[in-house]
Coordinates of C-alpha atoms and ligand atoms in Angstrom, one line a residue:
Chain A
M1 CA 23.7 35.0 -28.0
S2 CA 22.5 32.9 -30.7
I3 CA 20.0 29.5 -30.7
S4 CA 20.9 27.7 -33.6
N5 CA 17.9 25.5 -35.8
E6 CA 18.3 22.5 -34.0
E7 CA 17.6 23.6 -30.8
V8 CA 14.4 25.7 -32.4
T9 CA 13.1 22.0 -34.5
Y10 CA 14.0 20.5 -30.6
V11 CA 12.1 22.9 -28.0
S12 CA 9.6 23.2 -31.0
K13 CA 8.8 19.4 -31.0
L14 CA 8.8 19.1 -27.2
A15 CA 5.9 22.4 -27.3
R16 CA 4.1 20.3 -30.5
L17 CA 4.8 23.2 -32.6
R18 CA 6.0 22.7 -36.4
F19 CA 7.9 25.5 -38.2
N20 CA 8.7 25.2 -42.6
E21 CA 12.3 26.6 -43.2
E22 CA 11.5 30.0 -43.4
E23 CA 10.2 29.8 -40.0
T24 CA 12.8 28.2 -38.2
N25 CA 15.4 30.7 -39.3
K26 CA 12.6 33.4 -37.7
M27 CA 12.8 31.9 -35.0
A28 CA 16.1 31.4 -34.5
E29 CA 17.0 35.0 -34.8
E30 CA 14.4 36.1 -33.0
L31 CA 14.4 33.6 -30.1
G32 CA 18.5 34.5 -30.5
S33 CA 17.7 38.2 -29.4
V34 CA 15.3 37.7 -26.7
L35 CA 18.0 35.2 -25.3
D36 CA 20.6 38.5 -25.7
Y37 CA 18.6 40.9 -23.8
V38 CA 17.8 38.5 -21.2
A39 CA 21.9 37.7 -21.0
T40 CA 22.6 41.7 -19.1
L41 CA 21.1 40.8 -16.0
N42 CA 24.4 38.4 -16.4
E43 CA 26.0 42.0 -16.4
V44 CA 24.2 42.8 -12.6
D45 CA 27.3 42.2 -10.3
T46 CA 25.5 39.7 -7.7
K47 CA 28.5 39.2 -5.6
D48 CA 26.5 40.1 -2.2
I49 CA 23.0 39.1 -3.4
Q50 CA 21.8 36.1 -1.7
P51 CA 20.5 33.1 -4.8
T52 CA 16.8 33.4 -4.4
E53 CA 14.7 30.2 -4.4
H54 CA 11.1 31.6 -5.3
I55 CA 10.3 35.1 -7.0
L56 CA 7.9 35.5 -3.9
P57 CA 9.6 36.8 -1.1
V58 CA 6.7 34.6 0.7
S59 CA 6.2 31.4 2.5
N60 CA 3.9 28.9 3.5
V61 CA 0.6 29.8 2.2
F62 CA -1.8 26.8 2.4
R63 CA -5.1 25.9 2.5
D64 CA -7.3 23.8 5.2
D65 CA -8.5 20.5 4.4
V66 CA -12.1 21.6 3.7
V67 CA -14.4 20.0 1.0
G68 CA -16.3 22.6 -1.5
T69 CA -18.4 22.4 -4.4
P70 CA -16.8 20.7 -7.3
L71 CA -18.3 22.3 -10.7
S72 CA -21.8 19.7 -11.8
N73 CA -20.6 17.5 -14.4
D74 CA -21.8 19.2 -17.4
V75 CA -20.1 22.6 -16.6
A76 CA -17.1 20.7 -16.0
L77 CA -17.2 19.5 -20.1
S78 CA -18.7 22.9 -21.4
N79 CA -15.4 24.3 -22.6
A80 CA -14.9 20.5 -24.4
P81 CA -14.6 20.5 -28.2
D82 CA -15.7 16.7 -27.9
Q83 CA -17.2 14.4 -25.5
E84 CA -18.7 11.3 -24.5
N85 CA -20.5 9.2 -21.2
G86 CA -20.0 12.5 -19.2
C87 CA -16.7 12.3 -20.1
F88 CA -13.5 14.3 -22.3
K89 CA -13.1 13.2 -25.7
V90 CA -9.3 13.2 -26.8
P91 CA -8.3 11.7 -30.0
R92 CA -7.0 7.9 -28.9
V93 CA -4.0 7.6 -27.4
L94 CA -2.3 4.5 -26.5
D95 CA -2.4 2.6 -23.3
Chain B
M1 CA 28.6 -16.4 -14.0
E2 CA 27.0 -16.1 -11.1
Y3 CA 24.2 -13.0 -12.2
E4 CA 22.9 -10.4 -9.1
V5 CA 19.6 -8.7 -9.5
V6 CA 19.5 -5.2 -8.1
V7 CA 16.6 -3.1 -7.7
G8 CA 15.5 0.7 -7.0
M9 CA 11.8 1.9 -6.1
E10 CA 9.0 4.0 -6.9
I11 CA 6.1 4.1 -4.7
H12 CA 3.1 6.5 -4.9
A13 CA 0.8 6.7 -2.7
E14 CA -2.4 8.4 -2.3
L15 CA -2.7 10.9 0.8
L16 CA -5.7 10.5 2.8
T17 CA -6.7 13.8 2.8
K18 CA -10.8 15.3 1.9
T19 CA -9.7 17.2 -0.6
K20 CA -7.7 17.6 -3.6
I21 CA -3.7 19.1 -2.8
F22 CA -4.5 22.1 -5.0
C23 CA -7.9 22.7 -5.1
S24 CA -11.3 21.8 -2.7
C25 CA -12.3 19.4 -5.0
P26 CA -13.2 15.9 -2.8
T27 CA -10.9 12.9 -3.5
K28 CA -13.3 10.1 -3.1
F29 CA -12.8 6.6 -4.8
G30 CA -15.4 5.7 -7.1
D31 CA -18.3 8.9 -7.8
P32 CA -19.4 9.3 -11.2
E33 CA -16.9 11.4 -14.1
N34 CA -15.8 14.6 -13.8
T35 CA -18.1 15.8 -11.0
H36 CA -14.9 16.1 -8.9
T37 CA -13.5 19.1 -10.8
C38 CA -13.1 22.5 -10.8
P39 CA -11.5 25.3 -12.5
I40 CA -8.2 24.9 -10.7
C41 CA -8.0 21.0 -11.5
L42 CA -9.6 21.3 -15.1
G43 CA -6.3 23.5 -15.1
M44 CA -8.0 26.5 -16.7
P45 CA -5.5 29.6 -17.8
G46 CA -5.6 32.3 -14.6
V47 CA -6.1 30.2 -11.6
L48 CA -4.5 30.3 -8.0
P49 CA -3.2 26.7 -7.1
V50 CA -3.5 26.6 -3.2
L51 CA -1.5 24.0 -1.0
N52 CA -3.1 22.1 1.0
K53 CA -1.7 22.2 4.7
S54 CA -2.5 18.3 5.4
V55 CA -0.8 17.2 2.6
V56 CA 1.9 18.7 4.2
K57 CA 1.3 17.1 7.1
Y58 CA 1.0 13.7 6.1
A59 CA 4.1 14.1 3.9
V60 CA 6.1 15.3 6.7
R61 CA 4.6 11.9 9.3
A62 CA 5.4 9.5 6.6
G63 CA 8.8 10.8 6.2
L64 CA 9.8 10.8 9.9
A65 CA 8.2 7.4 9.8
L66 CA 10.5 6.0 7.0
N67 CA 13.1 8.1 9.0
C68 CA 14.1 10.5 6.6
K69 CA 14.8 14.5 7.1
I70 CA 12.8 17.0 6.8
A71 CA 13.9 19.6 4.8
N72 CA 13.5 22.8 6.3
F73 CA 12.4 24.5 2.9
S74 CA 11.1 23.3 -0.3
K75 CA 9.2 24.2 -2.8
M76 CA 6.9 22.9 -5.7
D77 CA 8.4 23.2 -9.7
R78 CA 6.3 22.1 -12.9
K79 CA 7.7 18.9 -15.5
N80 CA 6.4 19.5 -17.9
Y81 CA 4.9 17.0 -20.9
F82 CA 1.7 16.1 -23.0
Y83 CA -0.5 13.6 -22.3
P84 CA -4.3 14.1 -22.2
D85 CA -4.3 12.7 -18.4
L86 CA -3.1 16.4 -17.2
P87 CA -5.1 19.2 -18.6
K88 CA -2.3 21.8 -17.6
A89 CA 0.4 19.8 -20.0
Y90 CA 2.3 19.6 -17.1
Q91 CA 2.2 17.9 -13.5
T92 CA 2.9 19.8 -10.0
S93 CA 5.7 18.0 -8.5
Q94 CA 8.9 18.7 -6.4
Y95 CA 12.5 18.2 -8.4
D96 CA 15.6 19.6 -6.1
R97 CA 13.8 20.7 -3.2
P98 CA 11.6 17.6 -2.0
L99 CA 10.0 17.8 1.3
C100 CA 11.9 14.9 3.1
L101 CA 15.5 13.0 2.0
G102 CA 17.7 9.9 3.2
G103 CA 15.8 7.8 5.3
T104 CA 16.0 4.1 5.9
V105 CA 13.4 0.8 5.7
N106 CA 14.5 -2.0 7.7
I107 CA 13.3 -5.4 6.7
N108 CA 13.5 -8.8 7.5
V109 CA 14.8 -11.2 5.1
N110 CA 15.5 -14.6 6.6
G111 CA 15.9 -13.8 9.9
K112 CA 17.7 -11.3 8.9
T113 CA 17.3 -7.8 9.2
K114 CA 18.4 -5.8 6.4
P115 CA 18.5 -2.0 5.5
I116 CA 17.4 -0.4 2.6
G117 CA 17.7 3.1 1.5
I118 CA 15.5 5.8 1.3
T119 CA 16.7 8.6 -1.3
R120 CA 13.6 11.0 -0.9
I121 CA 10.3 11.7 -0.9
H122 CA 8.1 14.5 -2.5
I123 CA 4.8 15.6 -2.8
E124 CA 2.6 16.1 -5.9
E125 CA -0.7 15.4 -7.6
D126 CA -1.9 12.3 -9.2
A127 CA -3.4 12.9 -13.3
G128 CA -6.5 11.6 -14.1
K129 CA -7.6 8.6 -15.8
L130 CA -8.0 7.6 -19.5
L131 CA -10.9 5.0 -20.3
H132 CA -10.4 3.8 -24.0
E133 CA -14.0 2.1 -24.3
S134 CA -14.9 4.4 -26.8
S135 CA -14.2 3.0 -30.6
D136 CA -12.9 6.2 -32.1
G137 CA -11.1 8.0 -29.2
T138 CA -10.1 7.9 -25.5
L139 CA -12.3 9.4 -22.6
V140 CA -10.5 11.1 -19.9
D141 CA -12.3 11.3 -15.8
V142 CA -9.9 14.3 -14.5
N143 CA -11.4 13.1 -11.2
R144 CA -8.0 11.8 -10.2
C145 CA -6.1 14.5 -11.4
G146 CA -4.6 16.6 -8.2
V147 CA -5.2 13.9 -5.9
P148 CA -2.6 14.1 -3.5
L149 CA 0.6 11.8 -3.7
I150 CA 4.0 11.1 -2.3
E151 CA 6.5 9.5 -4.2
I152 CA 8.9 7.1 -2.1
V153 CA 12.2 6.5 -4.3
S154 CA 14.4 4.2 -2.7
E155 CA 17.8 3.5 -3.6
P156 CA 19.2 0.5 -5.9
D157 CA 19.7 -1.4 -2.2
I158 CA 17.4 -4.0 -3.3
R159 CA 18.0 -7.7 -4.4
G160 CA 16.0 -10.0 -6.3
P161 CA 11.8 -10.5 -6.4
E162 CA 11.6 -10.9 -3.0
E163 CA 13.3 -8.0 -1.0
A164 CA 11.3 -5.9 -3.5
R165 CA 8.0 -7.6 -2.3
I166 CA 8.9 -7.7 1.4
F167 CA 10.6 -4.1 0.9
A168 CA 7.2 -2.3 -0.6
E169 CA 4.8 -4.7 1.9
K170 CA 7.2 -3.0 4.8
V171 CA 6.2 0.3 3.6
R172 CA 2.7 0.1 2.8
N173 CA 2.6 -0.9 6.7
T174 CA 4.1 2.0 7.8
L175 CA 1.6 5.0 6.0
E176 CA -0.8 2.6 6.8
Y177 CA 0.2 2.5 10.5
T178 CA 0.8 6.2 10.3
G179 CA -2.7 6.8 8.8
V180 CA -1.7 9.2 5.7
S181 CA -2.5 6.8 3.5
D182 CA -5.0 4.0 3.4
C183 CA -2.9 2.2 0.7
K184 CA -6.1 -0.1 -0.8
M185 CA -4.2 -1.9 -3.7
E186 CA -7.1 -2.0 -5.6
E187 CA -8.3 1.4 -6.2
G188 CA -4.8 2.3 -6.7
S189 CA -3.9 4.1 -3.3
I190 CA -0.4 2.5 -3.6
R191 CA 1.1 2.0 -7.4
F192 CA 4.8 0.9 -7.2
D193 CA 7.5 1.3 -9.7
V194 CA 10.5 -0.9 -10.4
N195 CA 13.7 -0.5 -12.2
V196 CA 15.7 -3.7 -12.7
S197 CA 19.1 -4.9 -13.4
V198 CA 21.2 -7.6 -13.5
R199 CA 25.3 -7.7 -12.8
E200 CA 28.1 -10.3 -12.1
K201 CA 28.3 -11.2 -8.6
G202 CA 30.5 -9.2 -6.6
S203 CA 30.7 -6.8 -9.4
K204 CA 30.3 -3.0 -7.8
E205 CA 28.8 -1.6 -11.0
L206 CA 25.5 -1.8 -11.7
G207 CA 24.0 -2.4 -15.0
T208 CA 21.5 -1.0 -17.5
R209 CA 18.3 -0.8 -16.3
T210 CA 15.0 -1.1 -17.4
E211 CA 12.2 0.3 -16.0
M212 CA 8.2 -1.1 -15.2
K213 CA 5.0 1.1 -14.3
N214 CA 2.2 1.4 -12.2
L215 CA 2.6 -1.9 -10.5
N216 CA -0.6 -2.3 -8.5
S217 CA -0.3 -5.8 -6.5
F218 CA 2.9 -7.8 -4.4
R219 CA 2.1 -10.5 -6.3
A220 CA 2.8 -8.3 -10.1
L221 CA 5.3 -6.9 -8.6
E222 CA 7.4 -9.9 -7.2
R223 CA 6.2 -11.9 -10.6
A224 CA 7.6 -8.8 -12.5
I225 CA 10.6 -8.5 -11.1
K226 CA 11.3 -12.1 -11.3
Y227 CA 10.2 -12.3 -15.4
E228 CA 12.5 -8.9 -15.7
S229 CA 15.9 -10.0 -14.7
K230 CA 15.5 -13.9 -15.9
R231 CA 15.0 -12.3 -19.2
Q232 CA 17.9 -9.8 -18.7
I233 CA 19.6 -13.0 -17.6
I234 CA 19.0 -14.8 -21.3
E235 CA 19.7 -11.6 -23.0
L236 CA 23.8 -11.5 -21.1
K237 CA 24.0 -14.6 -21.8
K238 CA 23.6 -14.5 -25.3
G239 CA 26.0 -11.9 -25.6
H240 CA 23.4 -9.4 -26.4
S241 CA 22.9 -6.0 -24.6
I242 CA 21.0 -4.6 -22.1
V243 CA 18.9 -1.5 -24.0
Q244 CA 17.2 1.0 -21.4
E245 CA 14.0 1.6 -21.8
T246 CA 10.5 1.3 -20.1
R247 CA 9.1 -1.9 -20.1
K248 CA 4.6 -3.1 -19.9
W249 CA 4.2 -5.6 -17.2
D250 CA 1.4 -7.9 -18.6
D251 CA 0.1 -10.0 -15.4
V252 CA -2.5 -11.5 -17.0
K253 CA -0.1 -13.5 -19.8
G254 CA 3.7 -13.1 -17.0
I255 CA 5.8 -11.7 -19.9
S256 CA 7.3 -7.6 -20.4
S257 CA 7.2 -5.7 -23.2
A258 CA 8.9 -3.5 -24.6
M259 CA 6.8 -0.3 -25.1
R260 CA 7.2 2.0 -27.9
S261 CA 10.0 3.5 -27.6
K262 CA 9.5 7.8 -27.7
E263 CA 11.7 9.1 -30.2
D264 CA 13.3 11.2 -28.0
A265 CA 14.1 11.0 -24.4
Q266 CA 12.2 12.6 -22.3
D267 CA 13.0 16.3 -21.6
Y268 CA 10.3 17.0 -18.4
R269 CA 12.3 20.9 -18.0
Y270 CA 11.9 21.1 -14.6
F271 CA 11.1 25.0 -13.4
P272 CA 10.2 26.5 -10.2
E273 CA 6.4 26.4 -9.5
P274 CA 5.8 30.7 -10.1
D275 CA 2.6 30.2 -8.5
L276 CA 2.9 28.6 -5.7
V277 CA 5.7 30.0 -2.3
P278 CA 7.8 27.2 -1.0
I279 CA 7.7 25.7 2.2
V280 CA 9.2 26.6 5.1
I281 CA 9.5 24.0 8.7
S282 CA 11.6 24.8 11.6
D283 CA 12.8 22.1 13.5
D284 CA 10.1 22.8 16.4
E285 CA 7.3 22.1 14.2
I286 CA 9.8 18.2 12.9
K287 CA 9.6 17.9 16.2
K288 CA 6.4 18.3 17.5
A289 CA 5.3 16.0 14.1
K290 CA 7.7 13.5 15.8
D291 CA 6.5 13.4 18.9
Q292 CA 3.0 13.1 17.3
L293 CA 3.9 9.7 15.4
P294 CA 2.5 6.7 16.5
E295 CA 3.6 3.6 17.6
M296 CA 5.5 2.2 14.9
P297 CA 4.9 -1.9 14.1
E298 CA 8.6 -2.8 15.2
A299 CA 8.2 -0.8 18.5
K300 CA 4.5 -2.6 18.3
K301 CA 6.0 -5.7 18.1
E302 CA 8.7 -5.1 21.3
R303 CA 5.8 -4.4 23.2
Y304 CA 4.0 -7.1 22.7
M305 CA 6.7 -9.5 23.3
A306 CA 7.5 -7.9 26.2
E307 CA 4.1 -7.1 27.9
Y308 CA 1.7 -9.7 26.6
N309 CA 4.1 -12.6 26.2
L310 CA 3.9 -13.4 22.4
P311 CA 6.8 -15.5 20.8
E312 CA 8.0 -13.6 18.1
Y313 CA 6.9 -15.1 15.3
D314 CA 3.1 -14.0 17.0
A315 CA 4.2 -10.4 17.8
N316 CA 5.9 -10.3 14.2
L317 CA 1.9 -11.0 12.5
I318 CA -0.5 -9.3 14.5
T319 CA 2.0 -6.0 14.3
S320 CA 1.6 -7.2 10.2
T321 CA -1.0 -5.2 9.7
K322 CA -2.3 -1.3 11.6
E323 CA -5.9 -2.9 12.1
T324 CA -5.0 -6.4 13.1
A325 CA -3.1 -5.2 16.3
R326 CA -5.6 -3.3 16.8
F327 CA -8.4 -6.2 16.7
F328 CA -5.3 -7.7 18.9
E329 CA -4.9 -4.7 21.9
S330 CA -8.8 -4.4 21.6
T331 CA -9.6 -8.2 22.4
V332 CA -6.7 -8.1 25.9
N333 CA -8.3 -5.8 26.9
L334 CA -11.8 -7.3 27.5
C335 CA -10.4 -11.3 28.2
N336 CA -6.9 -11.6 29.5
H337 CA -5.1 -14.2 27.4
P338 CA -3.3 -12.4 24.7
K339 CA -2.1 -15.9 23.6
Q340 CA -5.1 -17.0 22.9
V341 CA -6.3 -14.3 20.9
A342 CA -3.0 -14.5 19.1
N343 CA -3.6 -17.4 17.8
W344 CA -7.9 -17.0 16.9
L345 CA -6.0 -13.7 14.4
M346 CA -3.1 -16.0 13.1
V347 CA -5.0 -19.3 12.2
D348 CA -8.9 -19.6 12.0
I349 CA -9.6 -15.9 11.6
P350 CA -7.4 -15.5 8.5
A351 CA -8.5 -18.9 7.2
H352 CA -12.2 -17.9 7.3
L353 CA -11.6 -14.0 6.1
K354 CA -9.6 -15.5 2.6
E355 CA -12.3 -17.6 2.5
K356 CA -15.5 -15.0 2.6
D357 CA -13.1 -12.7 0.7
L358 CA -13.0 -10.4 3.4
T359 CA -10.1 -8.2 5.3
M360 CA -9.8 -7.3 8.8
D361 CA -11.1 -4.1 8.1
T362 CA -14.7 -6.0 7.2
I363 CA -14.8 -8.8 9.4
P364 CA -18.2 -8.9 10.7
F365 CA -17.9 -9.0 14.0
S366 CA -16.1 -7.0 17.2
P367 CA -13.2 -7.8 19.2
E368 CA -15.9 -8.1 22.0
D369 CA -17.3 -10.8 20.5
L370 CA -13.5 -12.6 20.1
A371 CA -13.0 -11.6 23.6
E372 CA -16.4 -14.1 24.9
L373 CA -15.8 -16.4 22.9
I374 CA -12.9 -16.9 24.2
N375 CA -14.1 -16.5 27.7
L376 CA -16.7 -19.2 26.8
I377 CA -14.0 -21.8 26.2
Q378 CA -12.1 -20.1 29.9
D379 CA -15.1 -21.0 32.2
G380 CA -15.8 -24.9 30.4
T381 CA -18.9 -23.6 28.9
I382 CA -17.5 -25.0 25.2
S383 CA -14.8 -26.7 24.2
G384 CA -12.1 -25.8 21.8
K385 CA -13.5 -27.7 19.1
I386 CA -17.2 -26.5 19.6
A387 CA -15.4 -22.6 19.2
K388 CA -14.1 -23.4 16.0
S389 CA -18.0 -24.3 15.0
V390 CA -18.8 -21.2 16.9
M391 CA -16.2 -18.9 14.9
E392 CA -17.4 -20.2 11.7
K393 CA -21.1 -19.3 12.5
M394 CA -19.4 -15.8 14.2
F395 CA -18.9 -15.4 10.2
D396 CA -22.0 -15.7 8.7
E397 CA -23.4 -13.1 11.3
E398 CA -25.6 -15.2 13.3
G399 CA -25.3 -13.3 16.6
S400 CA -22.9 -12.7 19.7
P401 CA -20.9 -16.2 20.4
K402 CA -23.6 -17.0 23.9
E403 CA -26.4 -16.5 21.3
I404 CA -24.7 -18.9 18.5
V405 CA -23.7 -21.7 22.1
E406 CA -27.8 -21.4 22.5
K407 CA -29.1 -21.4 19.3
H408 CA -27.2 -24.5 18.4
N409 CA -27.1 -26.0 21.8
W410 CA -23.5 -26.5 21.8
A411 CA -22.9 -26.0 25.6
Q412 CA -20.6 -28.5 27.3
M413 CA -22.8 -30.2 29.6
Q414 CA -22.5 -29.2 32.7
D415 CA -24.2 -31.3 34.3
T416 CA -22.1 -34.8 35.4
G417 CA -25.0 -37.5 36.4
E418 CA -26.4 -37.1 32.8
L419 CA -22.2 -37.6 32.1
K420 CA -22.2 -40.0 34.2
S421 CA -25.2 -42.4 32.9
I422 CA -23.9 -42.2 28.8
I423 CA -20.6 -43.0 30.2
E424 CA -22.2 -46.2 32.8
K425 CA -23.7 -47.3 29.2
I426 CA -20.9 -47.2 27.0
V427 CA -19.1 -49.1 29.6
Q428 CA -21.8 -51.4 29.4
D429 CA -22.2 -51.6 25.9
N430 CA -18.1 -52.0 25.0
P431 CA -16.6 -54.6 27.4
K432 CA -13.7 -55.5 25.6
S433 CA -12.5 -52.4 26.4
V434 CA -13.2 -52.6 30.4
S435 CA -11.4 -56.0 29.5
D436 CA -8.3 -54.1 27.9
I437 CA -8.0 -51.7 30.1
A438 CA -7.6 -54.9 32.7
A439 CA -5.3 -56.2 31.1
G440 CA -3.5 -53.2 30.7
N441 CA -4.0 -51.5 27.6
K442 CA -4.4 -48.4 28.6
K443 CA -5.1 -46.8 24.4
A444 CA -8.6 -48.4 25.3
Y445 CA -9.0 -45.7 27.2
G446 CA -9.5 -43.0 24.0
F447 CA -11.5 -45.7 22.8
L448 CA -13.9 -45.4 25.3
T449 CA -14.1 -41.3 25.2
G450 CA -14.3 -41.4 21.2
Q451 CA -17.5 -43.4 21.9
V452 CA -18.4 -40.5 24.5
M453 CA -17.8 -37.7 22.9
K454 CA -20.1 -39.3 20.4
A455 CA -22.2 -39.5 22.2
T456 CA -22.3 -36.5 23.4
K457 CA -22.3 -35.0 19.8
G458 CA -18.8 -32.9 21.6
K459 CA -20.5 -31.6 23.9
A460 CA -18.6 -33.1 26.7
N461 CA -15.7 -31.3 29.1
P462 CA -13.3 -34.1 27.7
Q463 CA -11.2 -33.1 31.2
L464 CA -14.5 -34.1 33.5
A465 CA -15.9 -37.1 30.8
N466 CA -12.3 -38.7 31.7
K467 CA -12.6 -38.8 35.0
I468 CA -16.1 -40.1 35.0
I469 CA -14.6 -43.0 32.5
R470 CA -11.6 -44.2 34.8
E471 CA -14.0 -44.4 37.8
V472 CA -16.9 -46.6 35.7
V473 CA -14.8 -48.4 34.2
S474 CA -11.7 -49.1 37.8
K475 CA -15.3 -49.6 39.0
K476 CA -16.4 -52.2 36.8
I477 CA -13.1 -54.2 36.9
D478 CA -13.5 -54.2 40.7
E479 CA -16.7 -56.3 40.3
Ligands
ZN501 ZN1 -10.6 21.1 -8.3

């Protein structure tokens, strides 16, 4: 299975990544072989297998609606590259 | 050519849980920025979200109240997009397996009932808040990140701005009644997204739609649809076609404008959330939830008409909000005059609330006070007219109706002797009225009653005063 350079460019855009032509070619090649590898799953006979909606055979894991202790403002912001007035500061975005 | 306006709506409502959807951070509104966060809602790597049980409970309740089918199996999905209000770079939502499907809301348009289809209701997390007050950047408050929401998606069954408002009001009231959301517009706990298109009347095909997001009042909703549909009709009449786009509604200017169009169409790359397991609900549990639903406005309305003999108009108004209905029932339990209780709740009380910028939630007196006021009219202590002044003072928080009547000396004159001497003097001073009455002009009684009311500052019991006036006048004529 192969993946086109256009597809690589589209997906990288969605992921906010930028590749030059050389990198795009390499990515297309490598992603293609990953997809090939995954495609071997298509060879498995699934005739009698129930489709699964989720990877785990578990359901209904809940927590009770009880308030815990949130982080203090300075701890919450301690990893922030930039901050102002108790807030995370990011490059200006349009409203 | 005549056009028809077609509207579909997405309503986001915050659920009334104490904690967020996947972590134990509080959901309280109005606290300082970034004080309700933890590694889960900050989107730290390696954390494990766990679904809040009450979110499922409330969403099921909302679904049942809006006549949806509750799915026995549903699951969470990731909706991927980059925006600074979303630290994880994806919103945990539901895609192909929502919790509730296929409901109906009956709305009342010009006296006719019209069903509006509900496509689905799913649960998801709210995003954070962006503040644009910094000079060289955007500030992010994560407090609202992870606050639980339900998104209610309607079918494009709504025709025009008025129906949209009525539908939105009905959904709001239903959510309020069932106690799943406080629906406070001013706190953004309920928001409306609308899809608007127009088509030639009679056409079956839908026109190209535009979307406006986050309308946060009924007025904005109605105005935005009115403006946008008119704009589309003008475009079509000019021979232009409608561009499918997201438009921004400016409530101050009263116009919609195209948002800067994104280069690519949105591609959210939904996929099943691996960290959260499916939600399985049995038919028994659904039935139990259904049995626990509180009385809905429509049922309440019917009951008020049957049990309290209220006219349909009154029953409709009284049940339109949960708080008004609660106030009504509590008051009627204390004084058995439902029609009078309804009258106060429909006329005087809303007028005072509006003037004082209050709501039924923040009304400064209790059902006990209203019952006391009505009893004071019933036992003849005060007249209906004075009662209106007492109500005014109740809104000024001057005390209980009895205290107010006493303080202002507003009790009607119960002393027949005192009232009689006042009337005798008035009859004495107005010989013209007496001769008019003697000549058959009964209107003069009205003048005399007016004089008595003036002399007693409205405190005379009108029936009693009339009776005495007649006695005194006929005695005078006989003389
Ligand atoms: Zn948290």
